[in-house]
Coordinates of C-alpha atoms in Angstrom, one line a residue:
Chain A
M828 CA 103.8 88.9 147.9
L829 CA 101.6 86.2 149.2
T830 CA 98.6 88.5 149.4
Y831 CA 99.3 89.6 145.9
I832 CA 99.3 86.0 144.6
L833 CA 96.1 85.2 146.5
R834 CA 94.5 88.3 145.1
R835 CA 95.5 87.4 141.6
L836 CA 94.3 83.9 142.0
A837 CA 90.9 85.2 143.2
A838 CA 90.8 87.5 140.2
S839 CA 91.6 84.6 137.9
A840 CA 88.8 82.5 139.4
V841 CA 86.4 85.4 138.9
L842 CA 87.5 85.7 135.3
L843 CA 87.0 82.0 134.7
L844 CA 83.5 82.3 136.1
V845 CA 82.8 85.2 133.8
M846 CA 84.1 83.3 130.8
S847 CA 82.2 80.2 131.6
L848 CA 79.1 82.4 131.8
L849 CA 79.9 83.9 128.3
V850 CA 80.5 80.4 126.8
F851 CA 77.2 79.3 128.4
V852 CA 75.3 82.2 127.0
G853 CA 76.8 81.6 123.6
V854 CA 75.9 78.0 123.5
Y855 CA 72.7 77.8 125.5
A856 CA 71.0 81.1 125.1
I857 CA 72.0 82.4 121.7
G858 CA 72.3 79.0 119.9
N859 CA 70.0 76.2 120.3
P860 CA 71.6 73.7 122.7
V861 CA 69.6 70.8 121.3
D862 CA 71.2 71.4 117.9
L863 CA 74.5 72.3 119.3
L864 CA 75.2 69.6 121.8
I865 CA 73.2 66.6 120.5
S866 CA 74.5 64.7 117.5
P867 CA 72.3 65.1 114.4
E868 CA 72.4 61.3 114.1
A869 CA 70.9 60.7 117.5
D870 CA 67.4 59.2 117.7
Q871 CA 64.5 60.6 119.6
K872 CA 65.2 58.5 122.7
E873 CA 68.8 59.7 122.8
I874 CA 67.7 63.3 122.3
E875 CA 65.3 63.0 125.3
R876 CA 68.0 61.4 127.4
V877 CA 70.5 64.2 126.8
I878 CA 67.8 66.9 127.3
A879 CA 67.1 65.4 130.7
A880 CA 70.8 65.1 131.5
L881 CA 71.5 68.7 130.5
G882 CA 68.4 69.9 132.2
L883 CA 67.3 71.8 129.1
D884 CA 63.7 71.8 130.3
K885 CA 64.7 73.7 133.4
P886 CA 65.0 77.5 133.8
L887 CA 68.2 79.1 132.4
W888 CA 69.9 79.7 135.7
Q889 CA 69.5 76.1 136.7
Q890 CA 70.9 75.0 133.4
Y891 CA 73.9 77.2 134.0
L892 CA 74.5 75.5 137.4
I893 CA 74.2 72.1 135.8
F894 CA 76.6 73.2 133.0
L895 CA 79.0 74.5 135.6
E896 CA 78.8 71.3 137.7
R897 CA 79.5 69.1 134.7
A898 CA 82.3 71.4 133.5
L899 CA 84.0 71.3 136.9
S900 CA 83.8 67.5 136.9
G901 CA 85.5 67.5 133.5
D902 CA 82.4 66.5 131.5
L903 CA 82.2 68.8 128.5
G904 CA 80.2 66.5 126.3
R905 CA 81.2 63.8 123.8
S906 CA 82.6 64.4 120.3
F907 CA 80.1 63.5 117.5
A908 CA 82.9 62.6 115.2
F909 CA 85.2 60.5 117.5
H910 CA 82.6 59.3 120.1
T911 CA 85.0 60.0 122.9
P912 CA 84.7 62.7 125.7
A913 CA 85.6 66.0 124.1
I914 CA 87.9 67.0 126.9
D915 CA 90.0 63.8 126.5
L916 CA 90.3 64.5 122.8
I917 CA 91.6 68.0 123.4
L918 CA 94.0 67.0 126.1
S919 CA 95.5 64.3 123.9
R920 CA 96.2 66.8 121.2
M921 CA 97.6 69.4 123.6
P922 CA 101.3 68.1 123.8
A923 CA 101.7 68.4 120.0
T924 CA 100.5 72.1 120.2
L925 CA 102.7 72.9 123.2
E926 CA 105.7 71.4 121.5
L927 CA 105.1 73.4 118.4
A928 CA 104.5 76.6 120.3
L929 CA 107.5 76.1 122.6
A930 CA 109.8 75.4 119.6
A931 CA 108.5 78.6 117.8
M932 CA 109.0 80.7 121.0
L933 CA 112.5 79.3 121.4
I934 CA 113.4 80.2 117.8
A935 CA 111.9 83.7 118.2
I936 CA 113.8 84.3 121.5
A937 CA 117.1 82.8 120.4
A938 CA 117.2 84.8 117.2
G939 CA 115.1 87.9 118.1
I940 CA 116.9 89.2 121.1
P941 CA 120.5 89.1 119.7
L942 CA 119.4 90.6 116.4
G943 CA 117.4 93.3 118.2
L944 CA 120.3 94.1 120.5
Y945 CA 122.6 94.4 117.6
A946 CA 120.2 96.7 115.7
G947 CA 119.9 98.8 118.9
L948 CA 123.6 99.1 119.5
K949 CA 124.5 100.0 116.0
P950 CA 121.4 101.6 114.6
D951 CA 123.1 103.2 111.6
S952 CA 125.0 100.2 110.3
L953 CA 123.9 98.4 107.1
I954 CA 123.3 95.1 108.9
A955 CA 121.0 96.8 111.5
K956 CA 119.0 98.4 108.7
S957 CA 118.6 95.1 106.9
I958 CA 117.5 93.5 110.2
M959 CA 114.8 96.2 110.6
A960 CA 113.7 95.9 107.0
G961 CA 113.4 92.2 107.4
S962 CA 111.4 92.6 110.6
I963 CA 108.9 94.8 108.7
F964 CA 108.6 91.9 106.3
G965 CA 108.0 89.5 109.1
F966 CA 105.3 91.8 110.5
S967 CA 103.5 92.1 107.2
L968 CA 103.7 88.6 105.8
P969 CA 100.5 86.8 106.6
T970 CA 101.4 83.6 108.6
F971 CA 99.4 81.2 106.5
W972 CA 100.9 82.5 103.2
V973 CA 104.4 82.1 104.5
G974 CA 103.5 78.6 105.5
L975 CA 102.4 77.8 101.9
M976 CA 105.5 79.4 100.5
L977 CA 107.7 77.4 102.8
I978 CA 106.0 74.2 101.7
M979 CA 106.5 75.2 98.1
L980 CA 110.2 76.0 98.5
F981 CA 111.4 73.3 100.9
S982 CA 109.0 70.4 100.1
V983 CA 108.0 70.8 96.5
H984 CA 111.0 72.4 94.8
L985 CA 113.9 71.4 97.0
G986 CA 112.4 68.3 98.6
W987 CA 114.3 68.8 101.8
L988 CA 111.6 68.8 104.4
P989 CA 108.3 66.9 104.7
S990 CA 105.3 69.1 104.5
T991 CA 102.8 67.4 106.7
G992 CA 102.5 65.5 110.0
R993 CA 104.6 65.1 113.1
G994 CA 107.0 62.4 111.9
E995 CA 108.5 59.9 114.2
T996 CA 107.9 60.5 117.9
V997 CA 109.3 59.1 121.1
A998 CA 107.6 58.9 124.5
L999 CA 109.1 60.9 127.3
F1000 CA 107.3 61.3 130.6
G1001 CA 104.4 59.6 129.0
V1002 CA 104.1 62.2 126.3
Q1003 CA 105.0 61.8 122.6
W1004 CA 107.7 64.2 121.4
S1005 CA 108.9 65.0 117.9
I1006 CA 111.7 67.1 119.0
F1007 CA 113.9 64.2 120.1
T1008 CA 114.0 62.3 116.8
W1009 CA 115.7 63.4 113.6
D1010 CA 112.6 62.6 111.6
G1011 CA 110.4 64.5 114.1
L1012 CA 112.8 67.5 114.0
R1013 CA 112.6 67.6 110.3
H1014 CA 108.8 67.7 110.5
L1015 CA 108.9 70.3 113.2
A1016 CA 111.4 72.7 111.5
M1017 CA 109.0 74.4 109.0
P1018 CA 105.9 74.7 111.2
A1019 CA 108.0 76.1 114.1
F1020 CA 109.8 78.6 111.9
N1021 CA 106.5 79.6 110.3
L1022 CA 104.9 80.2 113.7
A1023 CA 108.0 81.9 115.0
L1024 CA 108.4 84.5 112.2
F1025 CA 105.9 87.0 113.5
K1026 CA 107.1 86.8 117.1
L1027 CA 110.7 87.0 115.9
S1028 CA 110.0 90.3 114.2
L1029 CA 108.2 91.6 117.2
L1030 CA 111.0 90.7 119.5
I1031 CA 113.6 92.3 117.2
R1032 CA 111.7 95.6 117.2
L1033 CA 111.0 95.5 120.9
T1034 CA 114.6 94.7 121.8
R1035 CA 115.9 97.3 119.5
A1036 CA 113.6 100.0 120.9
S1037 CA 114.3 99.1 124.5
T1038 CA 118.1 99.0 123.8
C1039 CA 118.0 102.5 122.2
E1040 CA 116.1 103.8 125.1
A1041 CA 118.3 102.2 127.7
L1042 CA 121.6 103.4 126.2
L1043 CA 120.5 107.0 126.9
Q1044 CA 119.9 106.4 130.6
D1045 CA 122.1 107.7 133.3
Y1046 CA 123.1 104.3 134.6
V1047 CA 124.7 103.4 131.3
K1048 CA 126.6 106.7 131.3
F1049 CA 127.6 106.0 134.9
A1050 CA 128.8 102.5 134.1
R1051 CA 130.7 103.8 131.1
A1052 CA 132.2 106.5 133.4
K1053 CA 133.3 103.8 135.8
G1054 CA 135.4 102.5 132.9
L1055 CA 133.5 99.3 132.5
R1056 CA 133.9 97.5 129.2
M1057 CA 131.1 97.9 126.6
R1058 CA 130.5 94.2 126.7
R1059 CA 129.8 94.3 130.4
V1060 CA 127.7 97.4 130.1
V1061 CA 125.5 95.8 127.5
G1062 CA 125.6 92.3 128.8
V1063 CA 124.8 93.2 132.4
H1064 CA 123.3 96.7 132.8
V1065 CA 121.4 97.1 129.5
L1066 CA 120.3 93.6 129.2
K1067 CA 119.0 93.4 132.7
N1068 CA 116.8 96.4 132.3
I1069 CA 115.5 95.6 128.9
M1070 CA 114.5 92.1 130.0
I1071 CA 111.5 93.5 131.9
P1072 CA 109.4 94.5 128.9
I1073 CA 110.8 91.6 126.9
V1074 CA 109.8 88.9 129.4
T1075 CA 106.3 90.4 129.7
V1076 CA 105.9 90.4 125.9
I1077 CA 107.3 86.9 125.6
G1078 CA 104.8 85.7 128.2
L1079 CA 101.8 87.5 126.7
E1080 CA 102.8 86.4 123.2
F1081 CA 103.0 82.8 124.2
G1082 CA 99.2 82.9 124.3
S1083 CA 99.0 84.4 120.9
V1084 CA 101.5 81.7 119.6
L1085 CA 99.1 79.1 120.9
A1086 CA 96.2 80.9 119.1
F1087 CA 98.1 81.2 115.8
S1088 CA 99.2 77.6 116.0
I1089 CA 95.6 77.0 114.8
V1090 CA 96.7 78.4 111.4
T1091 CA 100.1 76.8 111.2
E1092 CA 98.7 73.4 112.3
T1093 CA 96.1 73.5 109.6
I1094 CA 98.6 74.2 106.9
F1095 CA 101.2 71.6 108.0
A1096 CA 98.6 69.1 109.1
W1097 CA 100.3 69.1 112.6
P1098 CA 98.0 67.0 114.8
G1099 CA 97.5 69.5 117.6
M1100 CA 94.5 71.2 119.3
G1101 CA 94.3 73.9 116.7
K1102 CA 93.9 71.5 113.8
L1103 CA 91.3 69.6 115.9
L1104 CA 89.4 72.9 116.4
I1105 CA 89.3 73.7 112.7
D1106 CA 88.3 70.1 111.8
S1107 CA 85.6 70.2 114.5
I1108 CA 84.2 73.5 113.3
Q1109 CA 84.1 72.2 109.7
V1110 CA 82.2 69.0 110.6
L1111 CA 80.1 70.8 113.2
D1112 CA 81.5 68.8 116.1
R1113 CA 80.4 71.4 118.6
P1114 CA 81.1 69.8 121.9
V1115 CA 84.8 69.8 120.9
V1116 CA 84.6 73.5 120.0
V1117 CA 83.0 74.3 123.4
A1118 CA 85.5 72.2 125.2
Y1119 CA 88.4 73.8 123.3
L1120 CA 87.1 77.2 124.3
L1121 CA 87.0 76.4 128.0
V1122 CA 90.4 74.7 127.9
I1123 CA 92.0 77.7 126.1
V1124 CA 90.4 80.1 128.5
I1125 CA 92.0 78.3 131.4
V1126 CA 95.4 78.2 129.6
F1127 CA 95.2 82.0 129.1
V1128 CA 94.2 82.8 132.6
F1129 CA 97.1 80.7 133.8
I1130 CA 99.6 82.4 131.3
N1131 CA 98.4 85.9 132.4
L1132 CA 98.8 85.0 136.0
L1133 CA 102.3 83.6 135.4
V1134 CA 103.4 86.7 133.4
D1135 CA 102.2 89.0 136.2
L1136 CA 104.1 87.0 138.8
V1137 CA 107.3 86.9 136.8
Y1138 CA 106.9 90.6 136.1
S1139 CA 106.6 91.5 139.7
A1140 CA 109.6 89.3 140.5
L1141 CA 111.7 91.1 137.9
D1142 CA 110.6 94.6 138.5
P1143 CA 110.6 95.7 142.2
R1144 CA 108.6 98.8 141.3
V1145 CA 105.4 96.8 140.5
R1146 CA 105.8 94.3 143.3
L1147 CA 103.3 95.7 145.7
A1148 CA 100.7 97.1 143.4
P1149 CA 97.9 94.6 143.4
G1150 CA 95.3 97.1 142.4
H1151 CA 95.6 96.5 138.7
A1152 CA 95.0 92.8 138.7
A1153 CA 93.3 92.6 135.4
G1154 CA 93.2 89.8 132.9
Chain B
M1459 CA 130.7 105.0 120.4
L1460 CA 128.1 106.4 122.7
Q1461 CA 129.6 109.8 122.9
A1462 CA 129.6 110.1 119.1
E1463 CA 127.5 113.0 117.9
L1464 CA 124.0 112.3 117.0
P1465 CA 123.9 111.3 113.4
G1466 CA 121.4 113.2 111.3
A1467 CA 121.3 116.0 113.8
R1468 CA 122.3 118.6 111.2
A1469 CA 119.8 117.3 108.7
E1470 CA 117.2 117.7 111.4
V1471 CA 118.1 121.4 111.9
E1472 CA 117.9 122.0 108.2
S1473 CA 114.6 120.4 107.9
L1474 CA 113.4 122.4 110.9
A1475 CA 114.4 125.6 109.1
S1476 CA 112.5 124.6 106.0
L1477 CA 109.5 123.7 108.2
Q1478 CA 109.1 127.2 109.4
H1479 CA 107.9 128.2 106.0
A1480 CA 105.0 125.7 106.3
E1481 CA 102.1 127.9 107.3
T1482 CA 99.2 125.5 107.8
P1483 CA 99.2 122.3 110.0
L1484 CA 98.4 120.3 106.9
K1485 CA 101.4 121.6 105.0
R1486 CA 103.5 121.0 108.1
F1487 CA 102.2 117.5 108.3
V1488 CA 102.9 116.7 104.7
A1489 CA 106.4 118.2 105.0
L1490 CA 107.1 116.0 108.0
Y1491 CA 105.7 112.9 106.4
A1492 CA 107.6 113.5 103.2
E1493 CA 110.9 113.3 105.1
S1494 CA 111.0 109.6 104.6
R1495 CA 111.2 108.6 101.0
L1496 CA 110.2 105.0 101.8
A1497 CA 107.0 106.2 103.5
L1498 CA 106.2 108.4 100.4
V1499 CA 106.7 105.4 98.1
A1500 CA 104.5 103.3 100.5
A1501 CA 101.8 105.9 100.4
G1502 CA 101.9 106.0 96.6
V1503 CA 101.7 102.2 96.4
L1504 CA 98.8 102.2 98.8
V1505 CA 96.9 104.8 96.7
L1506 CA 97.5 102.8 93.6
I1507 CA 96.3 99.6 95.2
V1508 CA 93.1 101.2 96.5
A1509 CA 92.5 102.8 93.2
A1510 CA 93.0 99.5 91.4
A1511 CA 90.7 97.8 93.8
I1512 CA 88.0 100.4 93.3
A1513 CA 88.4 100.4 89.5
A1514 CA 88.6 96.5 89.3
P1515 CA 85.5 96.1 87.1
W1516 CA 87.1 98.4 84.5
L1517 CA 90.7 97.3 84.9
A1518 CA 90.3 93.6 85.0
P1519 CA 90.7 91.8 81.6
Q1520 CA 87.7 89.6 82.4
N1521 CA 84.9 89.4 85.0
P1522 CA 86.1 86.4 86.9
Y1523 CA 82.6 85.6 88.3
D1524 CA 80.8 85.7 85.0
L1525 CA 80.7 82.0 84.2
Q1526 CA 80.1 82.7 80.5
Q1527 CA 83.5 84.2 80.2
L1528 CA 85.2 81.2 81.7
D1529 CA 86.4 78.1 79.9
V1530 CA 87.4 75.0 81.8
L1531 CA 89.9 74.2 79.0
D1532 CA 91.9 77.2 80.3
A1533 CA 92.2 75.8 83.7
R1534 CA 95.5 76.0 85.6
L1535 CA 97.5 77.6 82.8
P1536 CA 100.9 79.0 83.9
P1537 CA 101.6 82.8 83.8
G1538 CA 102.0 84.2 80.3
E1539 CA 100.0 81.5 78.6
K1540 CA 97.2 82.4 76.1
S1541 CA 93.6 81.3 76.6
A1542 CA 91.5 79.5 74.0
A1543 CA 89.9 82.8 73.2
G1544 CA 93.3 84.5 72.7
M1545 CA 93.5 86.4 76.0
T1546 CA 96.8 86.3 77.8
F1547 CA 96.8 85.1 81.4
W1548 CA 99.6 87.3 82.8
L1549 CA 99.4 85.7 86.2
G1550 CA 98.1 82.3 85.1
S1551 CA 94.7 80.9 85.6
D1552 CA 93.0 78.9 88.4
A1553 CA 91.2 75.6 88.4
Q1554 CA 88.1 77.1 86.8
G1555 CA 90.0 78.8 84.0
R1556 CA 89.8 82.1 85.7
D1557 CA 92.3 84.8 85.0
M1558 CA 94.3 85.3 88.2
L1559 CA 95.0 88.9 87.6
S1560 CA 91.2 89.7 87.4
A1561 CA 90.5 87.5 90.4
I1562 CA 93.1 89.3 92.4
L1563 CA 91.8 92.7 91.5
Y1564 CA 88.3 91.7 92.5
G1565 CA 89.7 90.0 95.6
L1566 CA 91.5 93.2 96.6
R1567 CA 88.2 95.0 96.4
I1568 CA 86.6 92.6 98.8
S1569 CA 89.5 92.4 101.2
I1570 CA 90.1 96.1 101.4
G1571 CA 86.4 96.9 101.6
V1572 CA 85.8 94.5 104.4
G1573 CA 88.8 95.7 106.3
A1574 CA 88.0 99.4 105.9
I1575 CA 84.3 99.1 106.8
A1576 CA 85.1 97.0 109.9
T1577 CA 87.8 99.5 111.0
V1578 CA 85.6 102.6 110.5
A1579 CA 82.8 101.0 112.5
A1580 CA 85.1 99.8 115.2
V1581 CA 86.7 103.3 115.4
A1582 CA 83.3 104.8 115.9
I1583 CA 82.4 102.4 118.7
G1584 CA 85.8 102.6 120.4
L1585 CA 86.0 106.3 120.1
S1586 CA 82.6 106.9 121.7
L1587 CA 83.1 104.4 124.5
G1588 CA 86.7 105.6 125.2
L1589 CA 85.6 109.2 125.4
V1590 CA 82.6 108.4 127.6
A1591 CA 84.7 106.2 129.9
A1592 CA 87.3 108.9 130.3
Y1593 CA 84.8 111.7 130.8
A1594 CA 82.3 110.0 133.0
G1595 CA 84.8 108.1 135.2
G1596 CA 83.6 106.0 138.1
R1597 CA 81.5 102.9 137.4
T1598 CA 81.1 103.5 133.7
E1599 CA 84.8 103.8 133.2
S1600 CA 85.7 100.7 135.2
L1601 CA 83.0 98.7 133.5
V1602 CA 84.2 99.7 130.0
M1603 CA 87.8 99.2 130.8
R1604 CA 87.2 95.8 132.5
V1605 CA 85.6 94.6 129.3
V1606 CA 88.5 96.1 127.2
D1607 CA 91.1 94.4 129.5
L1608 CA 89.3 91.1 129.3
Q1609 CA 89.1 91.2 125.6
L1610 CA 92.6 92.3 125.0
S1611 CA 93.9 89.4 127.1
F1612 CA 92.8 87.1 124.3
P1613 CA 94.4 87.1 120.8
S1614 CA 92.1 88.6 118.3
I1615 CA 92.3 85.6 115.9
L1616 CA 90.9 83.4 118.7
I1617 CA 88.0 85.6 119.4
A1618 CA 87.1 86.0 115.8
L1619 CA 87.4 82.3 115.1
V1620 CA 85.2 81.3 118.0
L1621 CA 82.6 84.0 117.1
L1622 CA 82.5 82.8 113.5
A1623 CA 82.3 79.2 114.6
V1624 CA 79.1 80.1 116.5
V1625 CA 77.4 82.5 114.0
G1626 CA 78.6 81.0 110.7
Q1627 CA 79.9 82.5 107.5
G1628 CA 79.1 85.6 105.6
V1629 CA 80.3 89.1 104.8
D1630 CA 78.2 90.7 107.5
K1631 CA 79.3 88.2 110.0
I1632 CA 83.0 88.6 109.3
I1633 CA 82.6 92.4 109.5
V1634 CA 80.9 92.0 112.9
A1635 CA 83.8 89.7 114.0
L1636 CA 86.4 92.2 112.9
I1637 CA 84.6 95.0 114.7
T1638 CA 84.4 92.9 117.8
V1639 CA 88.1 92.2 117.9
Q1640 CA 89.1 95.8 117.1
W1641 CA 87.0 98.2 119.2
A1642 CA 88.8 97.5 122.4
Y1643 CA 92.1 98.8 121.0
Y1644 CA 90.5 102.1 120.0
A1645 CA 88.6 102.4 123.3
R1646 CA 91.8 102.0 125.3
T1647 CA 93.8 104.4 123.1
V1648 CA 91.1 107.1 123.2
R1649 CA 90.5 106.8 126.9
S1650 CA 94.2 107.2 127.8
S1651 CA 94.6 110.3 125.6
A1652 CA 91.2 111.7 126.8
L1653 CA 92.3 111.3 130.4
V1654 CA 95.3 113.5 129.7
E1655 CA 93.3 116.1 127.8
R1656 CA 90.5 116.3 130.3
N1657 CA 92.7 118.0 132.8
K1658 CA 94.2 120.6 130.5
E1659 CA 93.4 124.3 130.8
Y1660 CA 91.4 124.6 127.6
V1661 CA 88.9 122.1 129.0
E1662 CA 88.7 124.1 132.2
A1663 CA 88.2 127.2 130.2
A1664 CA 85.4 125.6 128.2
R1665 CA 83.8 124.5 131.5
C1666 CA 84.0 128.0 132.8
L1667 CA 82.1 129.1 129.7
R1668 CA 79.4 126.6 130.8
L1669 CA 79.5 124.7 127.6
S1670 CA 77.6 121.5 127.6
S1671 CA 79.4 118.3 128.4
A1672 CA 78.6 116.9 125.0
R1673 CA 80.1 119.9 123.4
I1674 CA 83.2 119.9 125.5
L1675 CA 83.6 116.1 124.8
F1676 CA 83.1 116.1 121.1
R1677 CA 84.3 119.6 120.0
H1678 CA 87.2 120.1 122.4
I1679 CA 88.5 116.9 123.8
M1680 CA 87.8 114.6 120.8
P1681 CA 89.9 116.4 118.2
N1682 CA 92.9 116.3 120.4
C1683 CA 92.5 112.5 120.9
L1684 CA 92.6 111.8 117.2
P1685 CA 96.3 111.6 116.4
P1686 CA 97.1 108.5 118.4
L1687 CA 93.8 107.0 117.2
I1688 CA 94.7 107.5 113.6
V1689 CA 98.0 105.7 114.1
V1690 CA 96.4 102.7 115.8
A1691 CA 93.6 102.6 113.2
T1692 CA 96.1 102.5 110.3
V1693 CA 97.9 99.6 111.9
Q1694 CA 94.6 97.9 112.6
V1695 CA 93.4 98.1 109.0
A1696 CA 96.4 96.0 108.1
H1697 CA 95.6 93.6 110.9
A1698 CA 91.9 93.4 109.9
I1699 CA 92.8 92.6 106.3
A1700 CA 95.3 90.0 107.4
L1701 CA 92.9 88.5 109.8
E1702 CA 90.1 88.3 107.3
A1703 CA 92.4 86.6 104.8
T1704 CA 93.5 84.1 107.5
L1705 CA 89.9 83.3 108.5
S1706 CA 88.8 83.0 104.9
F1707 CA 91.8 80.7 104.3
L1708 CA 90.7 78.5 107.1
G1709 CA 87.3 78.3 105.5
L1710 CA 85.5 80.4 108.2
G1711 CA 85.5 83.8 106.6
L1712 CA 83.8 84.8 103.4
P1713 CA 81.7 82.5 101.4
I1714 CA 82.9 81.1 98.1
T1715 CA 80.7 83.6 96.2
Q1716 CA 82.7 86.5 97.5
P1717 CA 86.3 85.4 97.2
S1718 CA 88.7 87.7 99.0
L1719 CA 92.5 87.2 98.6
G1720 CA 92.5 84.7 101.5
L1721 CA 90.0 82.5 99.7
L1722 CA 92.0 82.7 96.5
I1723 CA 95.1 81.6 98.3
A1724 CA 93.2 78.7 99.9
N1725 CA 91.9 77.6 96.5
G1726 CA 95.5 77.3 95.2
F1727 CA 96.7 75.4 98.3
S1728 CA 95.8 72.0 96.9
Y1729 CA 97.5 72.6 93.6
M1730 CA 100.7 73.8 95.2
L1731 CA 102.1 70.3 95.9
S1732 CA 102.0 69.6 92.2
G1733 CA 104.1 72.7 91.5
K1734 CA 101.3 75.0 90.3
Y1735 CA 102.4 77.8 92.5
W1736 CA 100.8 80.8 90.8
I1737 CA 97.3 80.2 92.1
S1738 CA 98.4 80.8 95.7
F1739 CA 101.5 82.9 95.1
Y1740 CA 100.2 86.0 93.3
P1741 CA 97.2 86.6 95.5
G1742 CA 99.6 86.3 98.4
V1743 CA 101.9 88.9 96.9
A1744 CA 99.0 91.3 96.4
L1745 CA 98.0 90.7 100.1
L1746 CA 101.6 91.2 101.3
V1747 CA 102.2 94.4 99.3
T1748 CA 98.9 95.9 100.6
I1749 CA 99.7 95.0 104.2
M1750 CA 103.2 96.2 104.0
A1751 CA 102.3 99.5 102.4
I1752 CA 99.8 100.2 105.2
N1753 CA 102.3 99.2 107.9
L1754 CA 105.0 101.5 106.4
V1755 CA 102.5 104.4 106.2
A1756 CA 101.5 103.7 109.8
D1757 CA 105.1 103.7 110.9
Q1758 CA 105.7 107.1 109.5
L1759 CA 102.4 108.5 110.8
R1760 CA 103.4 107.3 114.2
D1761 CA 106.6 109.3 114.0
V1762 CA 104.9 112.4 112.6
L1763 CA 102.0 112.4 114.9
N1764 CA 103.8 111.5 118.1
P1765 CA 103.8 114.5 120.4
R1766 CA 106.8 113.2 122.3
L1767 CA 108.9 113.5 119.1
A1768 CA 107.5 116.9 118.3
R1769 CA 110.1 119.0 116.7

């Protein structure tokens, strides 16, 4: 196990290095770094100072080393718009995004698994068919449009929920949370549901498919033959086995929730990293874009590592197979 | 409950009997596909939508991008209202006095066009790389698959967003972005089916005939890799259209001169809070129906083309 973790960590480090190289090539070799990283308002003196600091007069491989060194020490440039270090800006927005993503994931899991289980156990009932029809809707509805329609219904017509912002927050462990205040919760409800909808449909379909498959297995027949109650067969034997693909997907999809939060945050003006990214792209605040990129890569590498570890803990069959340590 | 007899088993037997009359693979395919009425309806709707998109210039009541036909006095009229010139806005009008129905028809044209072009190009790239990877093996294979794995570990929207943030807006650029995020899915699908096909007897037979590698690869292996690829590609067209709409909505996709459905929805966003829902609502419905029809068709294709469910 330890060897496996070490190998995976090494693979992740290599991946990070590759990604930093890609980001570097994107910014320094394809684009013009002078345009990309120096504020258009800077005067000649400032431009020369930054060129020297970034080593833009040196050969490309030396520039990469400088870039790497600066990135490792947490210096990813300063935002043109906010005049603060880009990395601080992103980290300060991160809790809002994580809160939104976690809330969405929670909704998707709490509703998706029971609904999918039901649809799998009674595939021919009317309720199961409506659940599946609903999940096709959830799959097809574009996230951003659902967000707009939610605002139209709950904010404009009914006036129940606020359409923008985070509302009142309280500090816990030095981080601001919306989820612990009533006002914050009201602000969180729509964006979280909006973000959850796609994953909810995905989990319903995945749970249903796994349940259908599991019910045909010998261990279920055996458990039934032992005279166990259906509730125990489903709750223990079936659930335990279908958890393996579900946990994997939940883990992998968490990353995609983080990515899609860019859209949801923009619609609901949720002050997270995603909205910051879109705002930064629109005002050409490129250091923030570059910093976002590196931060999100680290987050993804971490998530993938975590998923693999949980996966190997859940499924003994993959425990000692470190050969396929991709991603 | 578990021991209950399989529902629909008898219907299956009957349909099997009727299938034996189907002589050609195409007829067999159509007969299998037509088993689901919902899928048939979806296919019909999809054909209608594509036809409407292609025929937009002839179908639309006005050319929404000919400024001479627009009148600012007609701006933001609700559905059913008549314009100053006497034309009825069945789906309302937008901030420039544009007929929403016409704008949607033209928008569909752009959305579907961009999605289809990007998918065809991505299929071509993914298919060739996947085949080559499976056939060549060794270093080539591990290199291609490493890149595929790397790319698939990031959500496509993120990759597309970052790419567009670097290269800027434009139809060509969004197509490149869509190709970039899609090819890996195809490469992976094709490689895994080609790996299976490579070891089958007919390939061995072709090798014994000393046919060239290229011929074996493209004439023998490739056709047998297509069914799963078709299923993935159908789903991916829907993804591509949704992704393009999302990117355009965020202001990173198509320029304002080529308004796809996503851009139309974005234009209506600011009017929504004042209750003028139709500017965003109807383009969204058009988008939804299109994506849903494609998804339903893909669902049925998966069932029909899946060899594991072969009947």
